[in-house]
Tab-separated table of C-alpha atoms in Angstrom:
chain	number	residue	atom	x	y	z
A	199	MET	CA	-18.444	9.938	-5.671
A	200	GLU	CA	-18.149	13.887	-5.886
A	201	TYR	CA	-15.092	14.712	-8.043
A	202	ILE	CA	-13.292	18.182	-8.074
A	203	LYS	CA	-13.588	19.812	-11.345
A	204	ASP	CA	-10.449	18.996	-12.631
A	205	LEU	CA	-10.695	15.089	-12.415
A	206	LYS	CA	-12.994	15.698	-15.105
A	207	ASN	CA	-10.391	16.778	-17.586
A	208	GLU	CA	-7.878	13.892	-16.690
A	209	ARG	CA	-7.141	10.735	-19.236
A	210	THR	CA	-5.613	8.675	-16.278
A	211	ILE	CA	-6.216	5.488	-14.901
A	212	ALA	CA	-4.611	3.934	-12.029
A	213	VAL	CA	-3.415	0.308	-12.132
A	214	ASP	CA	-2.048	-2.250	-9.732
A	215	THR	CA	-1.311	-5.921	-10.297
A	216	GLU	CA	-0.797	-9.197	-8.389
A	217	THR	CA	1.723	-11.624	-9.289
A	218	THR	CA	3.340	-14.837	-8.040
A	219	GLY	CA	6.440	-13.622	-7.637
A	220	LEU	CA	8.811	-10.587	-8.439
A	221	SER	CA	10.171	-11.544	-11.822
A	222	PRO	CA	8.048	-10.637	-14.625
A	223	LYS	CA	9.529	-13.114	-16.893
A	224	GLU	CA	9.870	-15.915	-14.790
A	225	ASN	CA	6.680	-15.538	-12.384
A	226	SER	CA	3.346	-14.808	-14.027
A	227	LEU	CA	0.581	-12.271	-13.488
A	228	LEU	CA	-2.755	-13.209	-11.520
A	229	SER	CA	-4.683	-10.255	-11.472
A	230	ILE	CA	-4.795	-6.752	-12.924
A	231	GLY	CA	-7.049	-3.632	-11.007
A	232	ALA	CA	-7.500	-0.082	-12.050
A	233	VAL	CA	-9.734	2.919	-11.619
A	234	ASP	CA	-10.553	5.555	-14.653
A	235	LEU	CA	-9.758	8.924	-12.620
A	236	ALA	CA	-12.386	10.693	-14.286
A	237	THR	CA	-14.982	8.649	-14.016
A	238	GLY	CA	-14.379	6.324	-11.025
A	239	ASP	CA	-15.224	3.429	-13.579
A	240	THR	CA	-13.431	0.087	-12.319
A	241	PHE	CA	-11.758	-2.646	-13.731
A	242	LYS	CA	-10.600	-5.719	-11.835
A	243	MET	CA	-9.963	-9.434	-13.579
A	244	ASP	CA	-7.783	-12.524	-12.311
A	245	CYS	CA	-6.358	-15.068	-14.514
A	246	ARG	CA	-4.686	-18.028	-14.025
A	247	VAL	CA	-1.145	-19.127	-14.301
A	248	GLN	CA	0.484	-18.619	-17.415
A	249	ASP	CA	2.294	-21.878	-18.740
A	250	GLY	CA	5.714	-22.353	-17.147
A	251	ARG	CA	5.688	-19.835	-15.016
A	252	VAL	CA	7.185	-19.991	-11.177
A	253	VAL	CA	5.004	-19.726	-8.322
A	254	ASN	CA	6.235	-18.321	-4.872
A	255	ASP	CA	4.205	-19.368	-1.937
A	256	LYS	CA	5.386	-15.904	-0.063
A	257	ALA	CA	3.486	-14.150	-2.812
A	258	LEU	CA	0.052	-16.008	-2.440
A	259	GLU	CA	0.732	-14.871	1.020
A	260	VAL	CA	0.424	-11.426	0.522
A	261	ASN	CA	-2.232	-11.816	-2.340
A	262	GLY	CA	-4.301	-13.968	-1.027
A	263	PHE	CA	-4.537	-16.928	-3.896
A	264	THR	CA	-5.039	-20.451	-3.509
A	265	LYS	CA	-3.213	-22.840	-5.481
A	266	GLU	CA	-6.494	-24.248	-6.357
A	267	GLU	CA	-7.462	-20.314	-7.684
A	268	ILE	CA	-4.226	-19.835	-9.804
A	269	TYR	CA	-4.591	-22.884	-11.430
A	270	ASP	CA	-8.270	-23.102	-12.283
A	271	LYS	CA	-8.942	-23.570	-15.870
A	272	SER	CA	-11.867	-21.423	-16.227
A	273	LYS	CA	-10.395	-18.445	-15.581
A	274	PRO	CA	-8.964	-16.391	-18.359
A	275	THR	CA	-5.134	-16.522	-19.403
A	276	ALA	CA	-2.954	-13.701	-18.277
A	277	GLU	CA	-3.129	-12.740	-21.910
A	278	GLU	CA	-6.919	-12.151	-22.068
A	279	ALA	CA	-6.898	-10.395	-18.877
A	280	VAL	CA	-4.375	-7.954	-20.497
A	281	GLU	CA	-6.512	-7.291	-23.840
A	282	GLU	CA	-9.736	-6.929	-21.488
A	283	PHE	CA	-7.735	-4.121	-19.582
A	284	GLU	CA	-6.755	-2.643	-22.638
A	285	LYS	CA	-10.215	-2.362	-23.415
A	286	PHE	CA	-10.993	-0.549	-20.688
A	287	VAL	CA	-8.236	1.738	-20.827
A	288	LYS	CA	-9.386	2.351	-24.636
A	289	ASP	CA	-13.298	2.794	-23.501
A	290	HIS	CA	-11.968	5.650	-21.570
A	291	LYS	CA	-9.643	7.067	-23.962
A	292	ALA	CA	-7.236	7.290	-21.260
A	293	LYS	CA	-3.411	8.705	-22.350
A	294	VAL	CA	-1.552	7.945	-18.960
A	295	LEU	CA	-1.346	5.030	-16.789
A	296	ILE	CA	-0.118	5.608	-13.198
A	297	GLY	CA	1.017	3.354	-10.344
A	298	TYR	CA	3.524	2.754	-7.400
A	299	ASN	CA	6.696	1.052	-8.130
A	300	PHE	CA	5.209	0.780	-11.591
A	301	SER	CA	8.030	-0.724	-13.561
A	302	PHE	CA	6.875	-3.914	-11.542
A	303	ASP	CA	3.630	-3.693	-12.669
A	304	LEU	CA	4.311	-2.768	-16.240
A	305	SER	CA	6.819	-5.223	-16.490
A	306	PHE	CA	4.382	-8.298	-15.749
A	307	LEU	CA	1.525	-6.645	-18.167
A	308	TYR	CA	4.387	-6.784	-20.900
A	309	TYR	CA	5.491	-10.304	-20.404
A	310	ALA	CA	1.671	-11.418	-20.308
A	311	LYS	CA	1.217	-10.493	-23.843
A	312	TYR	CA	3.939	-8.353	-25.720
A	313	LYS	CA	6.617	-9.521	-27.774
A	314	SER	CA	8.453	-6.233	-28.100
A	315	ILE	CA	8.615	-3.376	-27.091
A	316	SER	CA	7.751	-0.872	-29.796
A	317	ALA	CA	4.297	-3.298	-29.760
A	318	PHE	CA	3.517	-1.942	-26.312
A	319	LYS	CA	1.491	0.637	-26.484
A	320	ILE	CA	-1.416	0.502	-23.690
A	321	THR	CA	-1.158	4.236	-23.492
A	322	PRO	CA	1.691	6.245	-24.987
A	323	GLN	CA	2.945	7.630	-21.493
A	324	ALA	CA	3.347	6.296	-17.631
A	325	LEU	CA	3.832	7.724	-14.364
A	326	ASP	CA	5.327	6.263	-11.197
A	327	LEU	CA	4.236	7.646	-8.259
A	328	GLU	CA	7.201	5.950	-6.451
A	329	GLU	CA	9.645	8.192	-8.317
A	330	VAL	CA	8.049	10.974	-7.337
A	331	MET	CA	7.611	10.469	-3.986
A	332	LEU	CA	11.736	9.989	-4.265
A	333	LYS	CA	12.689	12.973	-5.866
A	334	GLU	CA	9.946	15.670	-4.768
A	335	VAL	CA	8.762	14.385	-1.533
A	336	LEU	CA	11.745	12.741	0.428
A	337	PRO	CA	14.608	15.155	-0.458
A	338	ASN	CA	12.382	18.400	0.295
A	339	ASP	CA	12.770	19.204	4.242
A	340	LYS	CA	9.481	21.190	3.911
A	341	LEU	CA	7.979	17.965	3.530
A	342	TYR	CA	8.559	15.995	6.078
A	343	PRO	CA	6.038	15.298	8.401
A	344	LEU	CA	5.663	17.217	11.609
A	345	SER	CA	6.094	14.177	13.755
A	346	GLU	CA	9.043	11.250	14.210
A	347	LYS	CA	5.654	8.736	13.759
A	348	GLU	CA	4.766	9.929	10.632
A	349	LYS	CA	8.403	9.731	9.122
A	350	VAL	CA	8.741	7.109	6.342
A	351	GLU	CA	11.923	4.828	6.926
A	352	GLY	CA	14.023	3.716	4.449
A	353	ARG	CA	14.969	4.864	1.112
A	354	PHE	CA	12.052	3.360	-0.903
A	355	PRO	CA	8.677	3.914	1.007
A	356	SER	CA	5.926	1.694	0.405
A	357	LEU	CA	2.695	2.725	-0.961
A	358	ASN	CA	1.238	2.647	2.863
A	359	ALA	CA	4.003	4.633	4.161
A	360	SER	CA	3.264	7.286	1.071
A	361	LEU	CA	-0.230	7.263	1.903
A	362	ASN	CA	0.482	8.222	5.618
A	363	TYR	CA	2.859	11.445	4.173
A	364	PHE	CA	-0.440	12.587	3.510
A	365	ASN	CA	-2.382	11.981	6.261
A	366	SER	CA	-4.170	9.174	4.828
A	367	PRO	CA	-5.021	5.917	6.569
A	368	ASP	CA	-3.380	2.778	5.802
A	369	GLU	CA	-3.657	0.622	2.771
A	370	MET	CA	-7.276	-1.378	2.785
A	371	LYS	CA	-7.045	-4.918	3.685
A	372	PRO	CA	-6.978	-7.542	1.930
A	373	HIS	CA	-4.889	-6.460	-0.363
A	374	ILE	CA	-5.934	-7.089	-3.918
A	375	SER	CA	-5.044	-5.384	-7.312
A	376	LEU	CA	-8.297	-3.343	-7.203
A	377	THR	CA	-7.798	-1.752	-3.724
A	378	GLY	CA	-4.046	-1.029	-4.935
A	379	ALA	CA	-5.082	0.550	-8.165
A	380	LEU	CA	-7.556	2.997	-5.672
A	381	GLU	CA	-4.447	3.496	-3.245
A	382	SER	CA	-2.560	4.726	-6.141
A	383	ALA	CA	-5.347	7.124	-7.571
A	384	GLU	CA	-5.689	8.343	-3.889
A	385	LEU	CA	-2.109	9.238	-3.809
A	386	TYR	CA	-1.906	10.546	-7.407
A	387	CYS	CA	-4.864	13.032	-6.010
A	388	LEU	CA	-3.069	14.179	-2.863
A	389	MET	CA	0.468	14.865	-4.375
A	390	LYS	CA	-1.554	16.611	-7.770
A	391	TYR	CA	-4.735	18.317	-6.016
A	392	LYS	CA	-4.359	17.986	-2.227
A	393	HIS	CA	-7.800	16.002	-2.508
A	394	HIS	CA	-8.893	12.792	-1.466
A	395	PHE	CA	-10.104	10.354	-4.344
A	396	ILE	CA	-11.296	8.049	-2.203
A	397	GLU	CA	-14.523	8.976	-1.103
A	398	THR	CA	-14.841	7.741	2.404
A	399	ILE	CA	-11.570	9.070	3.424
A	400	ASN	CA	-11.465	13.080	4.969
A	401	THR	CA	-8.635	13.218	7.240
A	402	PRO	CA	-7.435	16.759	6.603
A	403	LEU	CA	-3.492	16.993	4.939
A	404	PRO	CA	-0.715	18.185	6.981
A	405	PRO	CA	-0.854	21.804	6.477
A	406	ILE	CA	2.456	22.402	4.782
A	407	TYR	CA	0.927	20.556	1.377
A	408	ASN	CA	-1.351	23.025	0.996
A	409	THR	CA	1.649	25.554	0.642
A	410	ILE	CA	3.372	23.523	-1.857
A	411	THR	CA	3.349	22.589	-5.598
A	412	ILE	CA	4.322	18.931	-6.086
A	413	PRO	CA	5.407	18.904	-9.789
A	414	VAL	CA	3.704	15.514	-10.811
A	415	ASP	CA	3.354	15.844	-14.439
A	416	ARG	CA	6.857	16.376	-14.711
A	417	TYR	CA	7.278	12.865	-14.448
A	418	ILE	CA	5.483	11.347	-17.048
A	419	LYS	CA	7.354	9.323	-19.386
A	420	ASP	CA	6.852	6.853	-22.629
A	421	ILE	CA	5.263	3.933	-21.629
A	422	SER	CA	7.881	2.039	-22.568
A	423	LEU	CA	10.405	3.182	-20.648
A	424	PHE	CA	8.750	1.653	-17.713
A	425	VAL	CA	9.333	-1.893	-18.955
A	426	LYS	CA	12.490	-4.110	-17.485
A	427	GLU	CA	13.163	-6.776	-20.323
A	428	GLN	CA	15.019	-9.755	-18.931
């Protein structure tokens, strides 16, 4: 992959998770996917269900895991998966983690290993791309798509809908943690650099985005602020 010069200075890793439900405390982490924006290096590790955590069948329908897979004792524990992810982050000298609806993912990472917010220091900071969409893109009349087909319905657009806003195609199938991370990196680069991150995508951005700067970095915050303690 050829990277634009700006990406070489990024200390940013995009992250996505797969889980057994929506509650970080009651449900379990199942998979972590990540990509380093500066190098393109990727990380993916699946883990077994945490003891005592609830498994939602609908969640498994979304992420494609089977009951046999998630209870496989040969897989690492969720805590071990987080520890391996931490090593990946450290090796790449990342300072910021990014994701979409990122409190969800960071809260699952937190409840897989950590006991206190003060100890949650995978990186100093994090960025939620959904917040950028809600505060910088949707309220700005100039950024609305040029056709009705492109308009995002509802207050909280999905990652897929947000990618479509920038004329990037639908999410890759099947949806796994690594593809989610790659698509978060794609949205971040479209917002910040007006450039695709995924090398197989070459669709042009809607012309309006070439004339407007989206202040992505304004929404970088202390990572602990994204964890929803329950």
